[in-house]
Coordinates of C-alpha atoms in Angstrom, one line a residue:
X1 CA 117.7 118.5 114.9
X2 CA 119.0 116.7 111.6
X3 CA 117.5 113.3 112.5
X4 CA 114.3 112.2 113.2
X5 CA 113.7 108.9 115.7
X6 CA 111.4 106.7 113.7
X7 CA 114.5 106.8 110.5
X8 CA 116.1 103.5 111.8
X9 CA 118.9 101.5 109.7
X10 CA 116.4 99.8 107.5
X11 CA 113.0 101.2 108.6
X12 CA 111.3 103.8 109.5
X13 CA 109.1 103.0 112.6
X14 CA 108.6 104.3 116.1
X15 CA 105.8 104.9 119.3
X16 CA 103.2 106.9 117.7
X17 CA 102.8 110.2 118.7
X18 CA 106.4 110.3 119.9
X19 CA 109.0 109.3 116.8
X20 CA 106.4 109.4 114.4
X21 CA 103.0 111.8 114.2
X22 CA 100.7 113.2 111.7
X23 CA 103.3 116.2 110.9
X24 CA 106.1 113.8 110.1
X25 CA 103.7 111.8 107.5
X26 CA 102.2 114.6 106.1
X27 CA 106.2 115.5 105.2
X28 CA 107.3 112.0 104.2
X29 CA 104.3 112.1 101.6
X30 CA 106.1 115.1 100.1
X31 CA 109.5 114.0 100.3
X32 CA 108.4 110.4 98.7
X33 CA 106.5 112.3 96.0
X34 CA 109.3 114.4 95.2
X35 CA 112.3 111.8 95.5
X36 CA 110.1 109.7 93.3
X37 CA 109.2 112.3 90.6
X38 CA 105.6 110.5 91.2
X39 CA 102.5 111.0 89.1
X40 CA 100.3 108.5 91.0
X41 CA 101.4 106.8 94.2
X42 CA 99.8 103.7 96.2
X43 CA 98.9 104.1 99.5
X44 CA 97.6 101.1 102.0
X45 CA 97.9 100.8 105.6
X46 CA 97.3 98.3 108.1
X47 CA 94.1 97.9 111.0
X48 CA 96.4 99.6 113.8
X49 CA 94.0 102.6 115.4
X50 CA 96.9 105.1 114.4
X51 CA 97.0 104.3 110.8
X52 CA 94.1 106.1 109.7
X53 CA 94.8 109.5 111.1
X54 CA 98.6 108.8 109.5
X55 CA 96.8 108.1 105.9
X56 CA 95.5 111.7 106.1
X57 CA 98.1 113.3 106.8
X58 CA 100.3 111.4 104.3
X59 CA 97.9 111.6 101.6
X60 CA 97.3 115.2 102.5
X61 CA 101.3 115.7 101.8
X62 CA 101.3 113.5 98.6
X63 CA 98.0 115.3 96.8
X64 CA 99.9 118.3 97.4
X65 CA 102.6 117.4 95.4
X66 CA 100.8 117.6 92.1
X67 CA 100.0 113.6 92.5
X68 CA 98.0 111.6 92.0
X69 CA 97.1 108.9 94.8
X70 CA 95.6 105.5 95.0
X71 CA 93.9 104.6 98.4
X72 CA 93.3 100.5 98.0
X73 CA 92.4 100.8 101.8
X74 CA 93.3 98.3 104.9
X75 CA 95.5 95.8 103.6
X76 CA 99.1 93.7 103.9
X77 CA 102.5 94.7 102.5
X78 CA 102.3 92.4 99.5
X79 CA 98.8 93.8 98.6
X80 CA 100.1 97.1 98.1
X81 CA 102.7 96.0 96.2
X82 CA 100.5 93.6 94.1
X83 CA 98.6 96.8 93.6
X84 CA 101.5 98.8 92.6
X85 CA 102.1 96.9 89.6
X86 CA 98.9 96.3 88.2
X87 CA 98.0 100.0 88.9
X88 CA 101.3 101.4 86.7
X89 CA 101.9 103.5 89.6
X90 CA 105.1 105.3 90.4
X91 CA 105.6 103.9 93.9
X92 CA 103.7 103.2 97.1
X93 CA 103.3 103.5 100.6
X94 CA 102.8 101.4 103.2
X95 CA 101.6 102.5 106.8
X96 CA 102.0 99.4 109.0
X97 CA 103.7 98.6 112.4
X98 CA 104.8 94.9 111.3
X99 CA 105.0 92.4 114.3
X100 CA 105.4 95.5 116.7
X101 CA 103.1 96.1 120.0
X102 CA 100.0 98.3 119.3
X103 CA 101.9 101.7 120.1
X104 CA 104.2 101.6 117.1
X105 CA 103.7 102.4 114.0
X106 CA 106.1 102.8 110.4
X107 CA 106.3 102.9 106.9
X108 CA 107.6 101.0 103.8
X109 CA 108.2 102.9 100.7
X110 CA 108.6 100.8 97.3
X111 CA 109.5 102.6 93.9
X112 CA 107.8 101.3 90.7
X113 CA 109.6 98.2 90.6
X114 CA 108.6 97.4 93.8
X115 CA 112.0 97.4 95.2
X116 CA 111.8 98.5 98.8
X117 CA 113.3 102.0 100.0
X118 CA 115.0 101.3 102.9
X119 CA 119.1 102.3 102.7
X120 CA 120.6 105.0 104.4
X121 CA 121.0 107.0 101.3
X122 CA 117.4 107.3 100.6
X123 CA 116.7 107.6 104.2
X124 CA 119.0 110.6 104.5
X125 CA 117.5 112.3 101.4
X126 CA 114.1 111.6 103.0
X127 CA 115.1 112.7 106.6
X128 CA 116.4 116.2 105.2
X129 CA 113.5 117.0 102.7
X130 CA 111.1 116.3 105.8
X131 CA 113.3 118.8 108.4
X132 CA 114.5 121.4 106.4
X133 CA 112.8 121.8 102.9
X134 CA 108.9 123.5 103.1
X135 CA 106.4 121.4 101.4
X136 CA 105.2 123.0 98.0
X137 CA 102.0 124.6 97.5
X138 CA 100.6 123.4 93.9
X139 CA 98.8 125.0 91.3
X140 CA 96.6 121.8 91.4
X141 CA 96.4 119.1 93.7
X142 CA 96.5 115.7 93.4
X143 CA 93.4 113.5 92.9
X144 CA 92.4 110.7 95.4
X145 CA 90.8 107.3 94.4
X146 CA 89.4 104.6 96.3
X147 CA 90.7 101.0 94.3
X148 CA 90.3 97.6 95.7
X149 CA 92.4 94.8 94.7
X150 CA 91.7 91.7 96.7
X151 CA 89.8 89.9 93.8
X152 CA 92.5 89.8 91.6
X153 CA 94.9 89.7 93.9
X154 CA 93.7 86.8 95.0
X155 CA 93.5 85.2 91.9
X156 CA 97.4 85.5 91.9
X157 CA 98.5 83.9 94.3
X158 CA 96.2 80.7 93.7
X159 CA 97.6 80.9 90.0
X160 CA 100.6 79.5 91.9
X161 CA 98.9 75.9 92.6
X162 CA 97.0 73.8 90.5
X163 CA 93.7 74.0 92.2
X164 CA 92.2 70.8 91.2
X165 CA 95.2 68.8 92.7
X166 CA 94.3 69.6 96.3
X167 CA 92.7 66.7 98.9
X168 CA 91.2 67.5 102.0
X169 CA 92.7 69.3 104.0
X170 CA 92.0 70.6 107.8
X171 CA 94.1 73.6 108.2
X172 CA 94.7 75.7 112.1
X173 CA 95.5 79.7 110.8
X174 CA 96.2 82.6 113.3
X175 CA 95.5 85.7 112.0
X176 CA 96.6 87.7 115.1
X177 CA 94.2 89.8 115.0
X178 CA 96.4 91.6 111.8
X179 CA 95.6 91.8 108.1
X180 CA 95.9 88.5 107.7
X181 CA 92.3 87.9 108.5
X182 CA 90.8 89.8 105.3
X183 CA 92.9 87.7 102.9
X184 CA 91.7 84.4 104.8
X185 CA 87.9 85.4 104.6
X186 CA 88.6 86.2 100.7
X187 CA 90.8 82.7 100.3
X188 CA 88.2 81.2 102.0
X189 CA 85.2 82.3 99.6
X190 CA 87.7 81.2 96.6
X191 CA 87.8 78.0 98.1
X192 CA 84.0 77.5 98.3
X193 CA 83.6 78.8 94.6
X194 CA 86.2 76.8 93.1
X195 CA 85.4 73.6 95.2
X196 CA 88.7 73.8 97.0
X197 CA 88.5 71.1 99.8
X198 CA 90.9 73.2 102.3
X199 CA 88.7 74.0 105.3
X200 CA 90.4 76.2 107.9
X201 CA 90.0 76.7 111.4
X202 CA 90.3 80.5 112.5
X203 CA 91.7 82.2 115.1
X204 CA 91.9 85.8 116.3
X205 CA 90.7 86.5 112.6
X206 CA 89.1 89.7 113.0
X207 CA 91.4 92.5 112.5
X208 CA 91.4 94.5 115.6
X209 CA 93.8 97.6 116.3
X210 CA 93.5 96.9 119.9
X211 CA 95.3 94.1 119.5
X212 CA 93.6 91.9 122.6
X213 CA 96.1 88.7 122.6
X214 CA 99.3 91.0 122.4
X215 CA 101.7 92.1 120.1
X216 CA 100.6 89.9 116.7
X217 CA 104.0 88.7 116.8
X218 CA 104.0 84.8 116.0
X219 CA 107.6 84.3 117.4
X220 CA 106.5 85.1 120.9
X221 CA 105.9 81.6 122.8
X222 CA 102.0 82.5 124.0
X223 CA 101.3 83.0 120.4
X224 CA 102.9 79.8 118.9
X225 CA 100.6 78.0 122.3
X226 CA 97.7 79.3 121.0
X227 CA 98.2 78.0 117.0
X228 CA 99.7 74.7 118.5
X229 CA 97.1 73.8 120.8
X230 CA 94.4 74.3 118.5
X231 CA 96.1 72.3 115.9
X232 CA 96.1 69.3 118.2
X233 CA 92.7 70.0 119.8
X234 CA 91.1 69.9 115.7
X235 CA 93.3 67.4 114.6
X236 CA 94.5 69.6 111.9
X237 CA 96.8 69.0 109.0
X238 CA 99.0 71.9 110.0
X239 CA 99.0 75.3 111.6
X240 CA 99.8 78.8 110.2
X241 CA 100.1 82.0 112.1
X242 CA 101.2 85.4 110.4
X243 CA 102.4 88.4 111.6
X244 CA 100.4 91.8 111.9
X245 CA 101.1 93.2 108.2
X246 CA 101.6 89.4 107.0
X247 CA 104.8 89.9 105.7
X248 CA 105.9 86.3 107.2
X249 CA 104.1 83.0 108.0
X250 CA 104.8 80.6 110.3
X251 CA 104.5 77.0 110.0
X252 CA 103.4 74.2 112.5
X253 CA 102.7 70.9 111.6
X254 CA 100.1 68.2 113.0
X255 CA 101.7 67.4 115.9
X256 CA 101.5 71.3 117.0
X257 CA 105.4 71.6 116.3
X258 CA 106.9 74.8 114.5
X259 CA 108.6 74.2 111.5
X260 CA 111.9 75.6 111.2
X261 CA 111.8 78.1 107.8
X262 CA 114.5 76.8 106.6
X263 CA 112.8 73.6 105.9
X264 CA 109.7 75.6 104.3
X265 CA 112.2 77.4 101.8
X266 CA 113.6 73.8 100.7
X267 CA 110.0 72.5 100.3
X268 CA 109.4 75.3 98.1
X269 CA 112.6 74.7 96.3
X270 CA 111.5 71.4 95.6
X271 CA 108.3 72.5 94.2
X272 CA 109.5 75.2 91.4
X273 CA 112.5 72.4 90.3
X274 CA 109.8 69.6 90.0
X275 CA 107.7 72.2 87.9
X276 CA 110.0 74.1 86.1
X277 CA 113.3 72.6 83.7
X278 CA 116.7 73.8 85.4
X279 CA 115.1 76.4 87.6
X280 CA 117.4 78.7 89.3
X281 CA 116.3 79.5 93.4
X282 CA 118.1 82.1 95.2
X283 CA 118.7 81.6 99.0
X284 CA 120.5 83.0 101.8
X285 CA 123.7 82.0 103.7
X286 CA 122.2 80.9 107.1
X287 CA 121.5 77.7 106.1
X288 CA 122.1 76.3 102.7
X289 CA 122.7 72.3 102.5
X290 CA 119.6 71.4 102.4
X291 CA 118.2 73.9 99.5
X292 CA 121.3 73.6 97.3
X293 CA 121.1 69.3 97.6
X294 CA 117.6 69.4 96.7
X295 CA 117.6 71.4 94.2
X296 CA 120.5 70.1 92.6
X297 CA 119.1 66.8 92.1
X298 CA 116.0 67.8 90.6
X299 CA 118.7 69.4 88.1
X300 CA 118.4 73.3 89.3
X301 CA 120.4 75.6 89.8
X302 CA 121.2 77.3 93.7
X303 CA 122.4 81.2 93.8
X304 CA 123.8 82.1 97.3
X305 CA 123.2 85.7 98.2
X306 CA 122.9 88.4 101.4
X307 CA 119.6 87.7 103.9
X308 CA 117.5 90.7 102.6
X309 CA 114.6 91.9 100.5
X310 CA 116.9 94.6 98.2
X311 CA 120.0 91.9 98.2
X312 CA 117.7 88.7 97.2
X313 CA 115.3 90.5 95.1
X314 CA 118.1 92.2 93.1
X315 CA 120.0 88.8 92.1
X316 CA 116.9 87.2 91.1
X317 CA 116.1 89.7 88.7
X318 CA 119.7 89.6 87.5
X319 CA 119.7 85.7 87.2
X320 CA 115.9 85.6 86.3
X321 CA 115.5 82.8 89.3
X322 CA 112.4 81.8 89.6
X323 CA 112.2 82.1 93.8
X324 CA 114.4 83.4 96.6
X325 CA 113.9 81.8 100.1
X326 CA 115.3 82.9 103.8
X327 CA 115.7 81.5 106.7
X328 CA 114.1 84.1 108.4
X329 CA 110.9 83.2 107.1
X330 CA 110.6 85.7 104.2
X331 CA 109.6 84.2 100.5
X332 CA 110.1 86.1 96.6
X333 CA 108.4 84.6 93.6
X334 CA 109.3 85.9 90.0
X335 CA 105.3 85.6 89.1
X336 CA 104.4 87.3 92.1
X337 CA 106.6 90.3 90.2
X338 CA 109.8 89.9 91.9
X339 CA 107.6 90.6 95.7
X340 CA 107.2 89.2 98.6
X341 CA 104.7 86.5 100.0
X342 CA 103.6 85.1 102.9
X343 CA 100.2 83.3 101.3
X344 CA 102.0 81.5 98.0
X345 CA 104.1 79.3 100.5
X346 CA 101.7 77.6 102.4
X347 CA 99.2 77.3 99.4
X348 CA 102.1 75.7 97.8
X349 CA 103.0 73.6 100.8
X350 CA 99.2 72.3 100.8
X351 CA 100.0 71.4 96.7
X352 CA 103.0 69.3 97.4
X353 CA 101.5 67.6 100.8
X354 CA 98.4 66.4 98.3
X355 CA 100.9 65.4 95.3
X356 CA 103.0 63.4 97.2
X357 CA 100.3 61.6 99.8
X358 CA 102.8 63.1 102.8
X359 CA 102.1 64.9 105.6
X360 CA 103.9 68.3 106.7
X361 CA 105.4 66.4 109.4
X362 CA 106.7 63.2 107.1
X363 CA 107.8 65.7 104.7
X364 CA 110.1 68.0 107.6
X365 CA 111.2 65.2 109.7
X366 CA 112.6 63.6 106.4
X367 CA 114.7 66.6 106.1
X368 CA 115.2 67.2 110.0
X369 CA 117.0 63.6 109.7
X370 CA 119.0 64.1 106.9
X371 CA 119.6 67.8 107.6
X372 CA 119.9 68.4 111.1
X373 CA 120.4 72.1 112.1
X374 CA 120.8 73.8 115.9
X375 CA 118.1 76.2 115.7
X376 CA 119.5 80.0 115.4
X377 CA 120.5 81.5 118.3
X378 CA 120.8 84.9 119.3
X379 CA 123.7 86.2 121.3
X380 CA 124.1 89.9 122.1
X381 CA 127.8 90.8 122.1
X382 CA 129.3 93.9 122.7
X383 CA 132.7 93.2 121.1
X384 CA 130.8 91.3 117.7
X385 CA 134.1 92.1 115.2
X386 CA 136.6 90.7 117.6
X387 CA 134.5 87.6 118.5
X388 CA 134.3 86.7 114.9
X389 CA 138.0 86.8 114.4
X390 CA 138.8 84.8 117.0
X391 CA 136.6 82.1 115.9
X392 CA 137.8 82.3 112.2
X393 CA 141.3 81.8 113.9
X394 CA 140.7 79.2 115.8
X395 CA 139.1 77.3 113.0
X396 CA 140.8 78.6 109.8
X397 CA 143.3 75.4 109.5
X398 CA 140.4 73.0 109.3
X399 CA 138.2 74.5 107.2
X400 CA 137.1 74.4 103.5
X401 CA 136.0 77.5 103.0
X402 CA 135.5 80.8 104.5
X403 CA 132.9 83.3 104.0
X404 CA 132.3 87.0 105.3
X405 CA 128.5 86.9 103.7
X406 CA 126.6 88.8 106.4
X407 CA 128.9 88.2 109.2
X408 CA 131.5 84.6 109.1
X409 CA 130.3 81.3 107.0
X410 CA 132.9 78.6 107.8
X411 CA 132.3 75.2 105.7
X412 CA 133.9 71.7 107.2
X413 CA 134.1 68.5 105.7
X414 CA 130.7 67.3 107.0
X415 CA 129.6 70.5 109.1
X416 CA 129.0 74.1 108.6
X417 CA 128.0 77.5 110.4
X418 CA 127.4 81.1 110.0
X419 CA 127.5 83.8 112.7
X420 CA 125.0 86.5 111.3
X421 CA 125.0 90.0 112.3
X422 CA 121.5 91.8 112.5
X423 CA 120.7 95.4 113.7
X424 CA 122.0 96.7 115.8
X425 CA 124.7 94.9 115.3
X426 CA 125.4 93.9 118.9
X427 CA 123.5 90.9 118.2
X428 CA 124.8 88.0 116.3
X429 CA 122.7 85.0 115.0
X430 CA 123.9 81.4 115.4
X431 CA 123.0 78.7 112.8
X432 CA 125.0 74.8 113.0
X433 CA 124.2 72.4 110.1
X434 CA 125.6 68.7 108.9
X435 CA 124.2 66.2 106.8
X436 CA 123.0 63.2 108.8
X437 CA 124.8 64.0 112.2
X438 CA 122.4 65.2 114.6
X439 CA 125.3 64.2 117.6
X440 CA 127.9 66.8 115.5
X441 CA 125.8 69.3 115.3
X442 CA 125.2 69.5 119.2
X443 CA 129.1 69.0 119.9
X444 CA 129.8 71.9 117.5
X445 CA 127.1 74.1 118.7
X446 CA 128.2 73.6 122.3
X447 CA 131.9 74.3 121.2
X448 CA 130.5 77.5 119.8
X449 CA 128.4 78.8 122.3
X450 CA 130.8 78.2 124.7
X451 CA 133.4 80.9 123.0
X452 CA 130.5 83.1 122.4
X453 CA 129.5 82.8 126.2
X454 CA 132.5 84.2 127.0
X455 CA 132.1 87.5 125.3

């Protein structure tokens, strides 16, 4: 065998006990030692009842490396990596099945800088060391500490707001029975302590690896119920619900309704160029009008750049931009160490509702009106490559520009879309945009779907 499984395109992940086990972690926490050169490594994982046994094993594997391990115990993604830079360490490790169903498990592996290990060269290196190469047996192991980093941590991300600017707000958040929950509780006691007048209304708070309301998925429909309801039954401000390692927060406002995240990433646009002089904010392809108007006439600069963590974290290092937003609901923050967030956008959200006297809902229909998008859609074709080039041919003599950025960007006079690619790559993700023109942006999505349809 010279592959494993759970070694997907970007991740590794897989059913517990069938792509990925004990044995395989164990291995992985030599081959990421080793690939590494590590002295000290971080390692986190999330509530799911496979985690811990994993964390042995993988710790077992890293100790005997020669190195050094820091165990900050249950946690999110962007605690570990919070804790990878104030730690000094070499890397980290985090054990977390995302949004899947309880049965899955995975891994995220960050180097020093925090940028994420997840391309196919460093996956092959990995898959090989694990299969074919025998771990080491060390003259001296590894020692294991136990470090918690919520405190500070949570200092952090409140250093993003200023505090004392925040009215009362009423605020729905859905924890999903993920990691979420912890950080909530610890907000929450920041809150009371620094006379914070958020008050939030929890649900399914308690991290529980069992999972009891499903997958802790918030794009699943019985999920986004649950947040929306209870916003409307408490009258709340807005609603938040969060995925199982929080890596990504959703958004609904008063009226129950979830906000697209392409609004969210132009709110928070909005916030860093009223803060900052000539701020530069990197965004994906998607969508774009929105971000790039706003930003520009708050006199900042917009970078384009490919939908991903390595692609958007890379160019705002290069360009020293102070955030990097997607459409796809995941936020970077220079001060947050080039990482990813899921807590410093809606604490920044709450900010600029209190500054401006607005609600969430004033402040997205606003840009619904003046931005009106389709929605993505996702198609699964079989024949992607050919259905793009017939579309680009179709359309080539009226438009602007052209674009291959993640799949095809065309541009029009007063309309634009991009047909995405994800993995696998038999899926392709429509998004339709215009300024002003809700009735265009219909006509042209029906145009499109109609040629997609028929592949």
């Amino acid at each position: 065998m010279d592959t494993l499984t759970c070694f997907q395109s970007s991740q590794i992940s897989g059913i517990v006990h069938k792509d990925i086990d004990e044995h395989i972690a164990y291995r992985l926490g030599v081959a990421v030692a080793t690939y590494l050169d590590a002295k000290c490594l971080v390692v986190g994982g999330d509530n799911r009842l496979s985690t811990p046994s994993l964390k042995l094993a993988l710790v077992k594997g890293i100790k005997n490396c020669g190195c050094n391990v820091i165990d900050i115990g249950v946690c999110g993604t962007e605690e570990l990596t919070f804790a990878n830079t104030v730690s000094q360490a070499d890397g980290g490790i985090m054990i977390t099945g995302g949004s899947q169903p309880k049965v899955f498990n995975g891994f995220k592996i960050v180097d020093q800088k925090n940028q994420f290990i997840c391309q196919k060269k460093h996956f092959d290196i990995l898959q090989q060391s694990i299969l074919h190469h025998e771990p080491p047996i060390p003259k001296k192991a590894g020692k294991l500490v136990y470090q918690n980093y919520i405190k500070s941590y949570v200092q952090q991300i409140l250093s993003f707001i200023q505090t004392d600017t925040i009215k009362p707000l009423r605020i729905v958040v859905n924890a999903g029975n993920g990691m979420a929950g912890n950080v909530i509780n610890a907000l929450e006691s920041a809150f009371l302590a620094q006379q914070i007048p958020i008050q939030l209304i929890k649900l399914n708070n308690q991290p529980d690896g069992e999972f009891p309301h499903g997958a802790p998925n918030p794009e699943l429909a019985h999920h986004q119920h649950k947040t929306s309801d209870a916003v409307k039954r408490h009258h709340a401000d807005l609603g938040l619900a969060w995925d199982g390692d929080f890596s990504r927060c959703f958004f609904f406002d008063a009226q129950g309704n979830l906000v697209e995240h392409y609004y969210i990433v132009a709110l928070l646009a909005q916030q860093f160029a009223t803060k900052q002089l000539a701020p530069k904010i990197v965004h994906d392809s998607r969508l774009m009008w929105n971000t790039v108007d706003t930003v520009s006439k708050l006199g900042g600069e917009t970078i384009e750049c490919h939908t991903g963590q390595m692609p958007m974290t890379r160019v705002m290092r290069q360009e020293h931009a102070v955030y990097a937003g997607a459409t796809d609901a995941h936020h970077y923050f220079k001060d947050f160490f080039y990482c990813e967030s899921s807590m410093i956008p809606w604490l920044m959200v709450c900010e600029l509702i209190s500054t401006t006297n607005s609600s969430l809902s004033d402040l997205i229909n606003q840009q619904m009106l003046a931005y009106p998008t389709s929605g993505e859609i996702d198609s699964k074709i079989t024949q992607p490559k050919t259905l793009l080039s017939d579309i680009e041919q179709q359309l080539a003599a009226q438009a602007l520009e052209i674009k291959h950025t993640d799949g095809l960007m065309m541009s029009f006079r007063n309309w634009r879309f991009s047909l995405c690619q994800s993995s696998p790559h038999s899926s392709l993700k429509l998004n339709v945009e215009s300024r002003g023109d809700v009735a265009l942006v219909q006509q042209q999505t029906n145009y499109l779907m109609q040629i997609i349809q028929a592949y």
